[in-house]
Every structure is written in C-alpha cells, then in structure tokens.
Amino acid sequence: QVMLVESGGGLVQAGGSLRLVCAAAGNLPCISAMSWYRQAPGKERELVATINDGGSLTYAKSMTGRVAVSREKNRMYLQMNILKPEDTAAYFCKADPKVEDMTCLHRETWGKGTQVTVSS
C-alpha cells in the first residue's frame, strides 16, 4: 500500500513562486512514475508534470519553462515560478505502480491535494 500527502500550497501574488512537496509512504519499491495534476473549479483535471523512476521528465505545454519536477527518495517536488492567476487550482500527486512486480498492488494512488491560489 502506498500513501501520498501533498503540501506547500498557499496564496501567492502573480509572478511569485511556490514549491510543492509530495511525500510518499508505504511500499515505496512499488512506485514507478509519479505525477502532478491540477484541477480548477469547473474544469477537468489536467496533467502538470511526470517523472518516472528512471528520471525522464514530461511537462504540460502550458507550464513548460515555468515549472520543474524532481524526485528525491520518498519525495517528489514541483517548483513553480512566474505564477499566473490561471495557475490557481488544487494540485494533486499521483503514483503509478510497478506492473512487473507481482507483490505490488497494481493500481494508482492519489493524494488529497494542496490548494494553490494566485492573485493578480
């Protein structure tokens, strides 16, 4: 079983920065890729960034150049810079399972989210 907890959200002015943290606990060897998603009120959930266990990175086109994802032991980080009001959303952490390991529960895990609000 894997558990995820996000933190680091808050209120920031446009142009400011925030660093989000996703802390993972449980059966950590069962985690392969980890991702950040966000969802604004009235809008669908969208992918922000992904980092796999080999270090490969993927970013949403709308945030490329303003965001950086990294991974260190049991934590995944999302550094966000030059924030805009349209970045306001709840940000969620997701962990994908290692399908090659038969001892792992083969289902994705989500955190509860952390709120980011950017004022203009």
PDB file of C-alpha atoms in Angstrom:
ATOM      1  CA  GLN A   1       0.000   0.000   0.000  1.00  0.00           C
ATOM      2  CA  VAL A   2       1.221   3.495  -0.912  1.00  0.00           C
ATOM      3  CA  MET A   3       0.100   6.743   0.719  1.00  0.00           C
ATOM      4  CA  LEU A   4       0.664  10.258  -0.638  1.00  0.00           C
ATOM      5  CA  VAL A   5       0.462  13.641   1.115  1.00  0.00           C
ATOM      6  CA  GLU A   6       0.852  16.975  -0.695  1.00  0.00           C
ATOM      7  CA  SER A   7       1.974  20.224   0.917  1.00  0.00           C
ATOM      8  CA  GLY A   8       3.393  23.625   0.003  1.00  0.00           C
ATOM      9  CA  GLY A   9       0.328  25.274  -1.479  1.00  0.00           C
ATOM     10  CA  GLY A  10      -0.880  28.706  -0.485  1.00  0.00           C
ATOM     11  CA  LEU A  11      -1.694  32.222  -1.617  1.00  0.00           C
ATOM     12  CA  VAL A  12       0.859  33.991  -3.790  1.00  0.00           C
ATOM     13  CA  GLN A  13       0.871  37.089  -5.985  1.00  0.00           C
ATOM     14  CA  ALA A  14       1.208  36.836  -9.740  1.00  0.00           C
ATOM     15  CA  GLY A  15       4.846  36.452 -10.689  1.00  0.00           C
ATOM     16  CA  GLY A  16       5.700  34.687  -7.455  1.00  0.00           C
ATOM     17  CA  SER A  17       6.903  31.154  -6.815  1.00  0.00           C
ATOM     18  CA  LEU A  18       5.860  28.099  -4.848  1.00  0.00           C
ATOM     19  CA  ARG A  19       7.418  24.712  -4.179  1.00  0.00           C
ATOM     20  CA  LEU A  20       5.023  21.825  -3.734  1.00  0.00           C
ATOM     21  CA  VAL A  21       6.026  18.606  -1.989  1.00  0.00           C
ATOM     22  CA  CYS A  22       4.534  15.136  -2.299  1.00  0.00           C
ATOM     23  CA  ALA A  23       5.582  12.793   0.497  1.00  0.00           C
ATOM     24  CA  ALA A  24       5.152   9.077  -0.161  1.00  0.00           C
ATOM     25  CA  ALA A  25       4.898   6.376   2.475  1.00  0.00           C
ATOM     26  CA  GLY A  26       4.257   2.651   2.496  1.00  0.00           C
ATOM     27  CA  ASN A  27       5.598   0.163  -0.031  1.00  0.00           C
ATOM     28  CA  LEU A  28       7.859   2.597  -1.860  1.00  0.00           C
ATOM     29  CA  PRO A  29       9.516  -0.015  -4.141  1.00  0.00           C
ATOM     30  CA  CYS A  30       6.098  -0.470  -5.744  1.00  0.00           C
ATOM     31  CA  ILE A  31       6.153   3.099  -7.132  1.00  0.00           C
ATOM     32  CA  SER A  32       7.270   3.660 -10.696  1.00  0.00           C
ATOM     33  CA  ALA A  33       6.318   7.055 -12.174  1.00  0.00           C
ATOM     34  CA  MET A  34       4.985   9.949 -10.120  1.00  0.00           C
ATOM     35  CA  SER A  35       2.964  12.855 -11.472  1.00  0.00           C
ATOM     36  CA  TRP A  36       1.474  16.207 -10.567  1.00  0.00           C
ATOM     37  CA  TYR A  37      -2.052  17.027 -11.705  1.00  0.00           C
ATOM     38  CA  ARG A  38      -4.200  20.072 -11.107  1.00  0.00           C
ATOM     39  CA  GLN A  39      -7.891  20.832 -11.203  1.00  0.00           C
ATOM     40  CA  ALA A  40      -9.533  24.245 -11.137  1.00  0.00           C
ATOM     41  CA  PRO A  41     -13.196  24.743 -10.189  1.00  0.00           C
ATOM     42  CA  GLY A  42     -15.452  23.868 -13.107  1.00  0.00           C
ATOM     43  CA  LYS A  43     -12.583  22.437 -15.151  1.00  0.00           C
ATOM     44  CA  GLU A  44     -11.294  18.933 -15.781  1.00  0.00           C
ATOM     45  CA  ARG A  45      -8.192  17.543 -14.140  1.00  0.00           C
ATOM     46  CA  GLU A  46      -5.050  18.087 -16.203  1.00  0.00           C
ATOM     47  CA  LEU A  47      -1.518  16.749 -16.107  1.00  0.00           C
ATOM     48  CA  VAL A  48       1.177  19.197 -14.966  1.00  0.00           C
ATOM     49  CA  ALA A  49       4.330  17.068 -14.873  1.00  0.00           C
ATOM     50  CA  THR A  50       5.551  13.474 -14.702  1.00  0.00           C
ATOM     51  CA  ILE A  51       8.834  11.949 -13.565  1.00  0.00           C
ATOM     52  CA  ASN A  52       9.461   8.223 -13.897  1.00  0.00           C
ATOM     53  CA  ASP A  53      11.800   6.102 -11.788  1.00  0.00           C
ATOM     54  CA  GLY A  54      14.471   6.476 -14.473  1.00  0.00           C
ATOM     55  CA  GLY A  55      14.407  10.268 -14.250  1.00  0.00           C
ATOM     56  CA  SER A  56      12.607  11.061 -17.500  1.00  0.00           C
ATOM     57  CA  LEU A  57      10.525  14.240 -17.300  1.00  0.00           C
ATOM     58  CA  THR A  58       7.336  15.341 -19.009  1.00  0.00           C
ATOM     59  CA  TYR A  59       5.680  18.770 -18.668  1.00  0.00           C
ATOM     60  CA  ALA A  60       2.420  20.279 -19.765  1.00  0.00           C
ATOM     61  CA  LYS A  61       2.993  22.679 -22.643  1.00  0.00           C
ATOM     62  CA  SER A  62       1.205  25.463 -20.784  1.00  0.00           C
ATOM     63  CA  MET A  63       3.758  25.350 -17.966  1.00  0.00           C
ATOM     64  CA  THR A  64       6.976  24.447 -19.757  1.00  0.00           C
ATOM     65  CA  GLY A  65       9.698  26.877 -18.727  1.00  0.00           C
ATOM     66  CA  ARG A  66       7.926  27.879 -15.513  1.00  0.00           C
ATOM     67  CA  VAL A  67       7.854  24.553 -13.690  1.00  0.00           C
ATOM     68  CA  ALA A  68      10.376  21.892 -12.694  1.00  0.00           C
ATOM     69  CA  VAL A  69       9.656  18.467 -11.227  1.00  0.00           C
ATOM     70  CA  SER A  70      12.200  16.481  -9.242  1.00  0.00           C
ATOM     71  CA  ARG A  71      12.318  13.370  -7.112  1.00  0.00           C
ATOM     72  CA  GLU A  72      14.407  12.578  -4.047  1.00  0.00           C
ATOM     73  CA  LYS A  73      13.941   9.360  -2.081  1.00  0.00           C
ATOM     74  CA  ASN A  74      10.325   9.317  -0.902  1.00  0.00           C
ATOM     75  CA  ARG A  75       9.503  12.859  -2.027  1.00  0.00           C
ATOM     76  CA  MET A  76       8.523  14.491  -5.289  1.00  0.00           C
ATOM     77  CA  TYR A  77       8.791  18.255  -5.741  1.00  0.00           C
ATOM     78  CA  LEU A  78       7.180  20.746  -8.062  1.00  0.00           C
ATOM     79  CA  GLN A  79       8.929  24.110  -8.321  1.00  0.00           C
ATOM     80  CA  MET A  80       6.605  26.668  -9.896  1.00  0.00           C
ATOM     81  CA  ASN A  81       7.798  30.109 -10.982  1.00  0.00           C
ATOM     82  CA  ILE A  82       6.248  33.166 -12.603  1.00  0.00           C
ATOM     83  CA  LEU A  83       2.859  32.038 -11.387  1.00  0.00           C
ATOM     84  CA  LYS A  84      -0.263  33.343 -13.089  1.00  0.00           C
ATOM     85  CA  PRO A  85      -3.857  33.635 -11.870  1.00  0.00           C
ATOM     86  CA  GLU A  86      -4.795  30.840 -14.280  1.00  0.00           C
ATOM     87  CA  ASP A  87      -2.494  28.532 -12.300  1.00  0.00           C
ATOM     88  CA  THR A  88      -4.989  28.688  -9.431  1.00  0.00           C
ATOM     89  CA  ALA A  89      -6.124  25.118  -8.770  1.00  0.00           C
ATOM     90  CA  ALA A  90      -5.933  22.173  -6.429  1.00  0.00           C
ATOM     91  CA  TYR A  91      -2.715  20.292  -7.125  1.00  0.00           C
ATOM     92  CA  PHE A  92      -2.634  16.513  -6.713  1.00  0.00           C
ATOM     93  CA  CYS A  93       0.120  13.925  -6.517  1.00  0.00           C
ATOM     94  CA  LYS A  94      -0.232  10.536  -8.233  1.00  0.00           C
ATOM     95  CA  ALA A  95       1.910   7.401  -8.045  1.00  0.00           C
ATOM     96  CA  ASP A  96       1.837   4.639 -10.646  1.00  0.00           C
ATOM     97  CA  PRO A  97       2.590   1.017  -9.692  1.00  0.00           C
ATOM     98  CA  LYS A  98       5.367  -1.212 -10.969  1.00  0.00           C
ATOM     99  CA  VAL A  99       3.446  -3.725 -13.042  1.00  0.00           C
ATOM    100  CA  GLU A 100       6.484  -6.018 -13.257  1.00  0.00           C
ATOM    101  CA  ASP A 101       6.405  -6.691  -9.504  1.00  0.00           C
ATOM    102  CA  MET A 102       3.702  -9.244  -8.727  1.00  0.00           C
ATOM    103  CA  THR A 103       3.834  -8.409  -4.990  1.00  0.00           C
ATOM    104  CA  CYS A 104       2.651  -4.827  -5.600  1.00  0.00           C
ATOM    105  CA  LEU A 105      -0.941  -3.664  -5.714  1.00  0.00           C
ATOM    106  CA  HIS A 106      -1.422  -2.797  -9.365  1.00  0.00           C
ATOM    107  CA  ARG A 107      -3.409   0.394  -9.019  1.00  0.00           C
ATOM    108  CA  GLU A 108      -2.546   4.080  -8.996  1.00  0.00           C
ATOM    109  CA  THR A 109      -2.546   6.116  -5.779  1.00  0.00           C
ATOM    110  CA  TRP A 110      -3.702   9.729  -5.345  1.00  0.00           C
ATOM    111  CA  GLY A 111      -3.094  12.277  -2.624  1.00  0.00           C
ATOM    112  CA  LYS A 112      -5.765  14.581  -1.220  1.00  0.00           C
ATOM    113  CA  GLY A 113      -4.359  17.695  -2.902  1.00  0.00           C
ATOM    114  CA  THR A 114      -2.989  21.095  -1.901  1.00  0.00           C
ATOM    115  CA  GLN A 115      -4.553  24.404  -2.918  1.00  0.00           C
ATOM    116  CA  VAL A 116      -2.635  26.996  -4.922  1.00  0.00           C
ATOM    117  CA  THR A 117      -4.184  30.448  -5.307  1.00  0.00           C
ATOM    118  CA  VAL A 118      -2.520  33.145  -7.403  1.00  0.00           C
ATOM    119  CA  SER A 119      -3.771  36.716  -7.064  1.00  0.00           C
ATOM    120  CA  SER A 120      -3.442  39.312  -9.805  1.00  0.00           C
TER     121      SER A 120
END
